[in-house]
PDB file of C-alpha atoms in Angstrom:
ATOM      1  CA  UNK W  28      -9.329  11.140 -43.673  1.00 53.00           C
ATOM      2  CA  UNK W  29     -12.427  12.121 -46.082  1.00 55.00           C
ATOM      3  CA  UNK W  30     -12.603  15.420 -44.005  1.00 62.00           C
ATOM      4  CA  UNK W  31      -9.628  16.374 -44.772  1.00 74.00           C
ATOM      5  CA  UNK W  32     -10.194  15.368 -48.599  1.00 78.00           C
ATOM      6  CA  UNK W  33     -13.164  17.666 -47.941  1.00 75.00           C
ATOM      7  CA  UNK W  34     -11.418  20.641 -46.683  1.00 78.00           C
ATOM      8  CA  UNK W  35      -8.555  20.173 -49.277  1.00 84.00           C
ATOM      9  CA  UNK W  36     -10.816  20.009 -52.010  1.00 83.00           C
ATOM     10  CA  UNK W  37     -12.658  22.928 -51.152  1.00 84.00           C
ATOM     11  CA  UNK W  38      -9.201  24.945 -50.402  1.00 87.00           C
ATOM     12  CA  UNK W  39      -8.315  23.883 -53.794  1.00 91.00           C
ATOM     13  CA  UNK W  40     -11.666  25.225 -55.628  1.00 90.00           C
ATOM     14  CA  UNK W  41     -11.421  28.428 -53.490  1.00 91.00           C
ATOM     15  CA  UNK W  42      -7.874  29.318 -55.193  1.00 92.00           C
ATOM     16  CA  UNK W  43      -8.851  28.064 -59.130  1.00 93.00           C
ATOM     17  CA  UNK W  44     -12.273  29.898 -58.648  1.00 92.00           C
ATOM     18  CA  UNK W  45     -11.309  34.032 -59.019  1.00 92.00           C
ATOM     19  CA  UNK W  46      -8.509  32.798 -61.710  1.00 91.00           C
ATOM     20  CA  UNK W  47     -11.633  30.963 -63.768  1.00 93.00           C
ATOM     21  CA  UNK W  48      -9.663  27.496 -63.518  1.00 93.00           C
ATOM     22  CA  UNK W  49     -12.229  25.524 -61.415  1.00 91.00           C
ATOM     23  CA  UNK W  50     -13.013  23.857 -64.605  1.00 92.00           C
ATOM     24  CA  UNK W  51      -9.756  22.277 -64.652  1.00 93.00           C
ATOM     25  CA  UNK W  52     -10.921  20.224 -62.011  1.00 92.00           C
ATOM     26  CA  UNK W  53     -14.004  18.167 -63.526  1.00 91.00           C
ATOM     27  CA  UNK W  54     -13.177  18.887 -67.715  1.00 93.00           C
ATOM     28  CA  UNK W  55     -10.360  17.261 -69.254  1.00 94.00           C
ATOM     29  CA  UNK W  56      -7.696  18.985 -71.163  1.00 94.00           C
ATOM     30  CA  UNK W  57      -9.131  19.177 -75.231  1.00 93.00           C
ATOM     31  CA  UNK W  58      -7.219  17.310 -77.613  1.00 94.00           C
ATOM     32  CA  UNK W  59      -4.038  18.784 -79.043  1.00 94.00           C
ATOM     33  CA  UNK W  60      -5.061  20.924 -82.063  1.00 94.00           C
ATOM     34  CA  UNK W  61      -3.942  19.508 -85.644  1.00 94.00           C
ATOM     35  CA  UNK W  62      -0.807  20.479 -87.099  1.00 92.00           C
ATOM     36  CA  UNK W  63      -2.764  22.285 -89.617  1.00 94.00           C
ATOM     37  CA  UNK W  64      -4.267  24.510 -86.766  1.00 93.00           C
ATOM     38  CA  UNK W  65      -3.294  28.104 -87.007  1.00 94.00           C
ATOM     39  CA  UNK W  66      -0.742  29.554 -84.859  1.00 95.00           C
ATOM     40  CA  UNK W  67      -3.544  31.079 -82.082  1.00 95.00           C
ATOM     41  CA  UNK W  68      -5.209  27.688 -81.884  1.00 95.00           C
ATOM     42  CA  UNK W  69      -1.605  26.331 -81.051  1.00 95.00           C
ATOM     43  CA  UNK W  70      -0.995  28.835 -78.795  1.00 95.00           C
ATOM     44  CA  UNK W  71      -4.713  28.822 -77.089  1.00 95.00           C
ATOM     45  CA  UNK W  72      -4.039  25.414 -76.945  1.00 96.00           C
ATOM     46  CA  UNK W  73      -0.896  25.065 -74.909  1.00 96.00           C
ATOM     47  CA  UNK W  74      -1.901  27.932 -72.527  1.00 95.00           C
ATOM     48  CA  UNK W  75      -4.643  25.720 -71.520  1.00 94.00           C
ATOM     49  CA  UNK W  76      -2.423  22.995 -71.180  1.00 95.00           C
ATOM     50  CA  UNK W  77       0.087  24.937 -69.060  1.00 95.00           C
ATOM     51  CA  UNK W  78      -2.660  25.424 -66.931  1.00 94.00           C
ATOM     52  CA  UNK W  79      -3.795  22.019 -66.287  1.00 95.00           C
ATOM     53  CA  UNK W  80      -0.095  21.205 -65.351  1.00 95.00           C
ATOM     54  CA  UNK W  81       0.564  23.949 -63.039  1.00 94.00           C
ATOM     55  CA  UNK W  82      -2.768  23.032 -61.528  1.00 94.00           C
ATOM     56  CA  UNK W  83      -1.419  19.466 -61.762  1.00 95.00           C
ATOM     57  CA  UNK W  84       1.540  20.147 -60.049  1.00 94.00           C
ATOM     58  CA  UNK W  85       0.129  22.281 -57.224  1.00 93.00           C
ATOM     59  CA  UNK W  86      -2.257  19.208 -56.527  1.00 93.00           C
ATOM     60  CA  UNK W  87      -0.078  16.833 -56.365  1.00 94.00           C
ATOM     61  CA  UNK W  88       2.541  19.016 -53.927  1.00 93.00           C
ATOM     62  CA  UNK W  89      -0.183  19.010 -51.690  1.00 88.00           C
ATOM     63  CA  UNK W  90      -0.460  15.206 -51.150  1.00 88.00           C
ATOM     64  CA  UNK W  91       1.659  12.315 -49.197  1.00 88.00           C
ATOM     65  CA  UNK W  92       4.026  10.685 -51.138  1.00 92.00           C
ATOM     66  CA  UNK W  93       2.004   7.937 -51.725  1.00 91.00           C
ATOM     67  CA  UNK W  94      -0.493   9.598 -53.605  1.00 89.00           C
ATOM     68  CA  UNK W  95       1.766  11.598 -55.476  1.00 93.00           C
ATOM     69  CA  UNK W  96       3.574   8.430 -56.874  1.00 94.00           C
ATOM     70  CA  UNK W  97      -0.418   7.318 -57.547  1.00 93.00           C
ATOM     71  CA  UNK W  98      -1.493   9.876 -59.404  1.00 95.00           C
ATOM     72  CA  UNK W  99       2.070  11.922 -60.860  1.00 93.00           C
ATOM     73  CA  UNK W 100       0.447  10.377 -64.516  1.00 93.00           C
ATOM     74  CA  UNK W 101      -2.937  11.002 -64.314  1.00 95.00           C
ATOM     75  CA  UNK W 102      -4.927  14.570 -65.299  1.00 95.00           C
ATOM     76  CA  UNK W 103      -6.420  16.884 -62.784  1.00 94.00           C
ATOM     77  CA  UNK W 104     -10.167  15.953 -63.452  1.00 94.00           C
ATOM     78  CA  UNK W 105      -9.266  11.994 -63.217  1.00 95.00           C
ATOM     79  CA  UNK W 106      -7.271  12.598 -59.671  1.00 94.00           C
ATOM     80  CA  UNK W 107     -10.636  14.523 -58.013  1.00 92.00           C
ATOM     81  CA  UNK W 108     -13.169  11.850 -59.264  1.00 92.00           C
ATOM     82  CA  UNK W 109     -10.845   9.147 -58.579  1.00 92.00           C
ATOM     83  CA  UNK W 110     -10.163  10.584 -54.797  1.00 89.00           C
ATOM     84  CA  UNK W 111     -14.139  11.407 -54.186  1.00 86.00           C
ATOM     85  CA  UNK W 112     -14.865   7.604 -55.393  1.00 87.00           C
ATOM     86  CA  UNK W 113     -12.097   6.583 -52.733  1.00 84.00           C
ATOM     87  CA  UNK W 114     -13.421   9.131 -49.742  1.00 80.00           C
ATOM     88  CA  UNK W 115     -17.143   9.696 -50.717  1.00 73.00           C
ATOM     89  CA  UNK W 116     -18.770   6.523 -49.108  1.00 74.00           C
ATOM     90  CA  UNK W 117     -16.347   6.957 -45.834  1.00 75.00           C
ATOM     91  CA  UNK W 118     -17.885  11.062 -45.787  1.00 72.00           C
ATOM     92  CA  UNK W 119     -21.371   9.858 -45.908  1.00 76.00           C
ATOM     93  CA  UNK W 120     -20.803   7.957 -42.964  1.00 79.00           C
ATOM     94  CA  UNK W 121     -18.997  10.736 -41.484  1.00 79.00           C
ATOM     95  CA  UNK W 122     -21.374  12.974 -42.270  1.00 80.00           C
ATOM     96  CA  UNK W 123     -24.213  10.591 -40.796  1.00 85.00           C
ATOM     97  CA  UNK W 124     -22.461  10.025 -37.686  1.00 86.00           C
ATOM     98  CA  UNK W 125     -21.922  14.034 -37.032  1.00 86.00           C
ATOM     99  CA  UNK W 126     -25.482  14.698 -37.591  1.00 87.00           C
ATOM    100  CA  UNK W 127     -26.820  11.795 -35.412  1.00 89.00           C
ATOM    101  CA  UNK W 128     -24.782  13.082 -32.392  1.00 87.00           C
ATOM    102  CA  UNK W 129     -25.753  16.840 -33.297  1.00 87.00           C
ATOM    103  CA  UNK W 130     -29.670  15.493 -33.638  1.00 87.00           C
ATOM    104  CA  UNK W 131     -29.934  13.813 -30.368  1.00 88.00           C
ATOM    105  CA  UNK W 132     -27.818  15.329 -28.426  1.00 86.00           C
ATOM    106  CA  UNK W 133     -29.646  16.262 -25.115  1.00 85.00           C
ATOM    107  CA  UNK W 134     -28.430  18.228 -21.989  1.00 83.00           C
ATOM    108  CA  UNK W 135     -28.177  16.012 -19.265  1.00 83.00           C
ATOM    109  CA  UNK W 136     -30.466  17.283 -15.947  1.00 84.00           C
ATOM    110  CA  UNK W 137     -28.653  19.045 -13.536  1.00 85.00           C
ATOM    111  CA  UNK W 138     -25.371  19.485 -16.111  1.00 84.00           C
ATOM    112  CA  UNK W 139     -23.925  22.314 -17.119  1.00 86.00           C
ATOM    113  CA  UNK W 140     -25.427  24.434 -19.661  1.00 84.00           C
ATOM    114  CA  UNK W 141     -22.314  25.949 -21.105  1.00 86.00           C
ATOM    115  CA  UNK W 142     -20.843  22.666 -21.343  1.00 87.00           C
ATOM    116  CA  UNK W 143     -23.834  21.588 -23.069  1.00 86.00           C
ATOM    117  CA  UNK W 144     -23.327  24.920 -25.260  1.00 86.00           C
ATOM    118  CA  UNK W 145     -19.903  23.710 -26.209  1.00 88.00           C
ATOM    119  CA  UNK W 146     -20.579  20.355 -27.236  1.00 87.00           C
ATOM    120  CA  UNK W 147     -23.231  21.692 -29.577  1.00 87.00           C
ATOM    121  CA  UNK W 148     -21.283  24.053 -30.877  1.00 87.00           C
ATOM    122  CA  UNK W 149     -18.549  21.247 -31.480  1.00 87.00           C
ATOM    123  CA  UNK W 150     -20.870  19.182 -33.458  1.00 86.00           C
ATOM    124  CA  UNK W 151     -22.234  21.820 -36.002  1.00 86.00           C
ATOM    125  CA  UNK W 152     -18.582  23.127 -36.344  1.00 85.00           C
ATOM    126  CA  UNK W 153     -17.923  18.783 -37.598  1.00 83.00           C
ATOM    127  CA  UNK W 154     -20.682  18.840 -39.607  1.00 84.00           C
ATOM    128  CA  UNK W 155     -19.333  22.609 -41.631  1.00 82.00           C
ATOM    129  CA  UNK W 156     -15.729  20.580 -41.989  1.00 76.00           C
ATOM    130  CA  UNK W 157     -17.927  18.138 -43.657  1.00 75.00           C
ATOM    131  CA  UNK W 158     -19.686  20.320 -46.029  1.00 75.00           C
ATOM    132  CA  UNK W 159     -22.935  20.218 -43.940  1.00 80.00           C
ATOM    133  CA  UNK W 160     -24.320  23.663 -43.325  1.00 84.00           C
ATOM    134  CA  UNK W 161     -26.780  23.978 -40.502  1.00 84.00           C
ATOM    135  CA  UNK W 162     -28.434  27.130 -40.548  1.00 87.00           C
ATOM    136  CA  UNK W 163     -27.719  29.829 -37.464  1.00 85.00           C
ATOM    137  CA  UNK W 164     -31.759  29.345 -36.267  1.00 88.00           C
ATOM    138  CA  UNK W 165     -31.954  25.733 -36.420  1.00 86.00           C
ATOM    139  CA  UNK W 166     -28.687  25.613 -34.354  1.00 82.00           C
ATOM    140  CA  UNK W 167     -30.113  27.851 -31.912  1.00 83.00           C
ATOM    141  CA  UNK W 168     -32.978  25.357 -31.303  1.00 83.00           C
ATOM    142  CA  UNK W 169     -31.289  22.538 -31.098  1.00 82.00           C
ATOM    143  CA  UNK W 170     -29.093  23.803 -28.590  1.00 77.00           C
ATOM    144  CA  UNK W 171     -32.222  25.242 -26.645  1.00 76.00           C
TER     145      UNK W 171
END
């Protein structure tokens, strides 16, 4: 489950990032100006807060039910911390598990070499979906 928290997340920052909205995610929406604000506060105002609901919104269609009915009330930055406090400790064990298998991993003697290939290549693809980049040389050598 915290993998694909992982992967949504980061689909999720991918789309707000070239629109300058990312922000949305971790910053909570300003107060609501004063009624003595000028008309372009007012305006600046609730074209940021348009933008925290759509973003909102387009969260929330991407979740079960459940979660929608969880977090339908609550704003966008409270829904991501309040997800990665849920899913964070069960990633880290995730996480540890992928790289144990990838770090001692060993071909079997007398097995075969592209199967070996292939299960190597299966764990450093697990630990990418987990945010875990493994750099092309060190893969190499690991699988050699």
């Amino acid at each position: 489950m915290s993998r694909f928290f992982s992967a949504w997340h980061r689909n999720l920052r991918i789309l707000l990032i070239p629109e300058k909205l990312s922000h949305v995610l971790t910053v909570a929406l300003p107060n609501a100006p004063a009624a003595s604000a000028t008309t372009e506060e007012k305006t600046a105002y609730q074209q940021k807060a348009d933008e925290y609901s759509l973003i909102q919104s387009g969260m929330l269609y991407a979740m079960e039910p459940d979660l929608q009915k969880r977090f339908e009330s609550m704003p966008t930055n409270e829904i991501i911390a309040d997800l990665q406090t849920v899913f964070a400790p069960q990633a880290r064990a995730e996480a540890y598990e992928a790289s144990e298998a990838f770090f001692t991993a060993k071909m079997e003697e007398h097995s075969s070499l592209s199967e070996h290939v292939v299960k190597m290549s299966g764990c450093v693809q697990r630990l990418e979906a987990l945010d875990l980049k493994i750099p092309p040389t060190l893969a190499v050598d690991r699988v050699l």
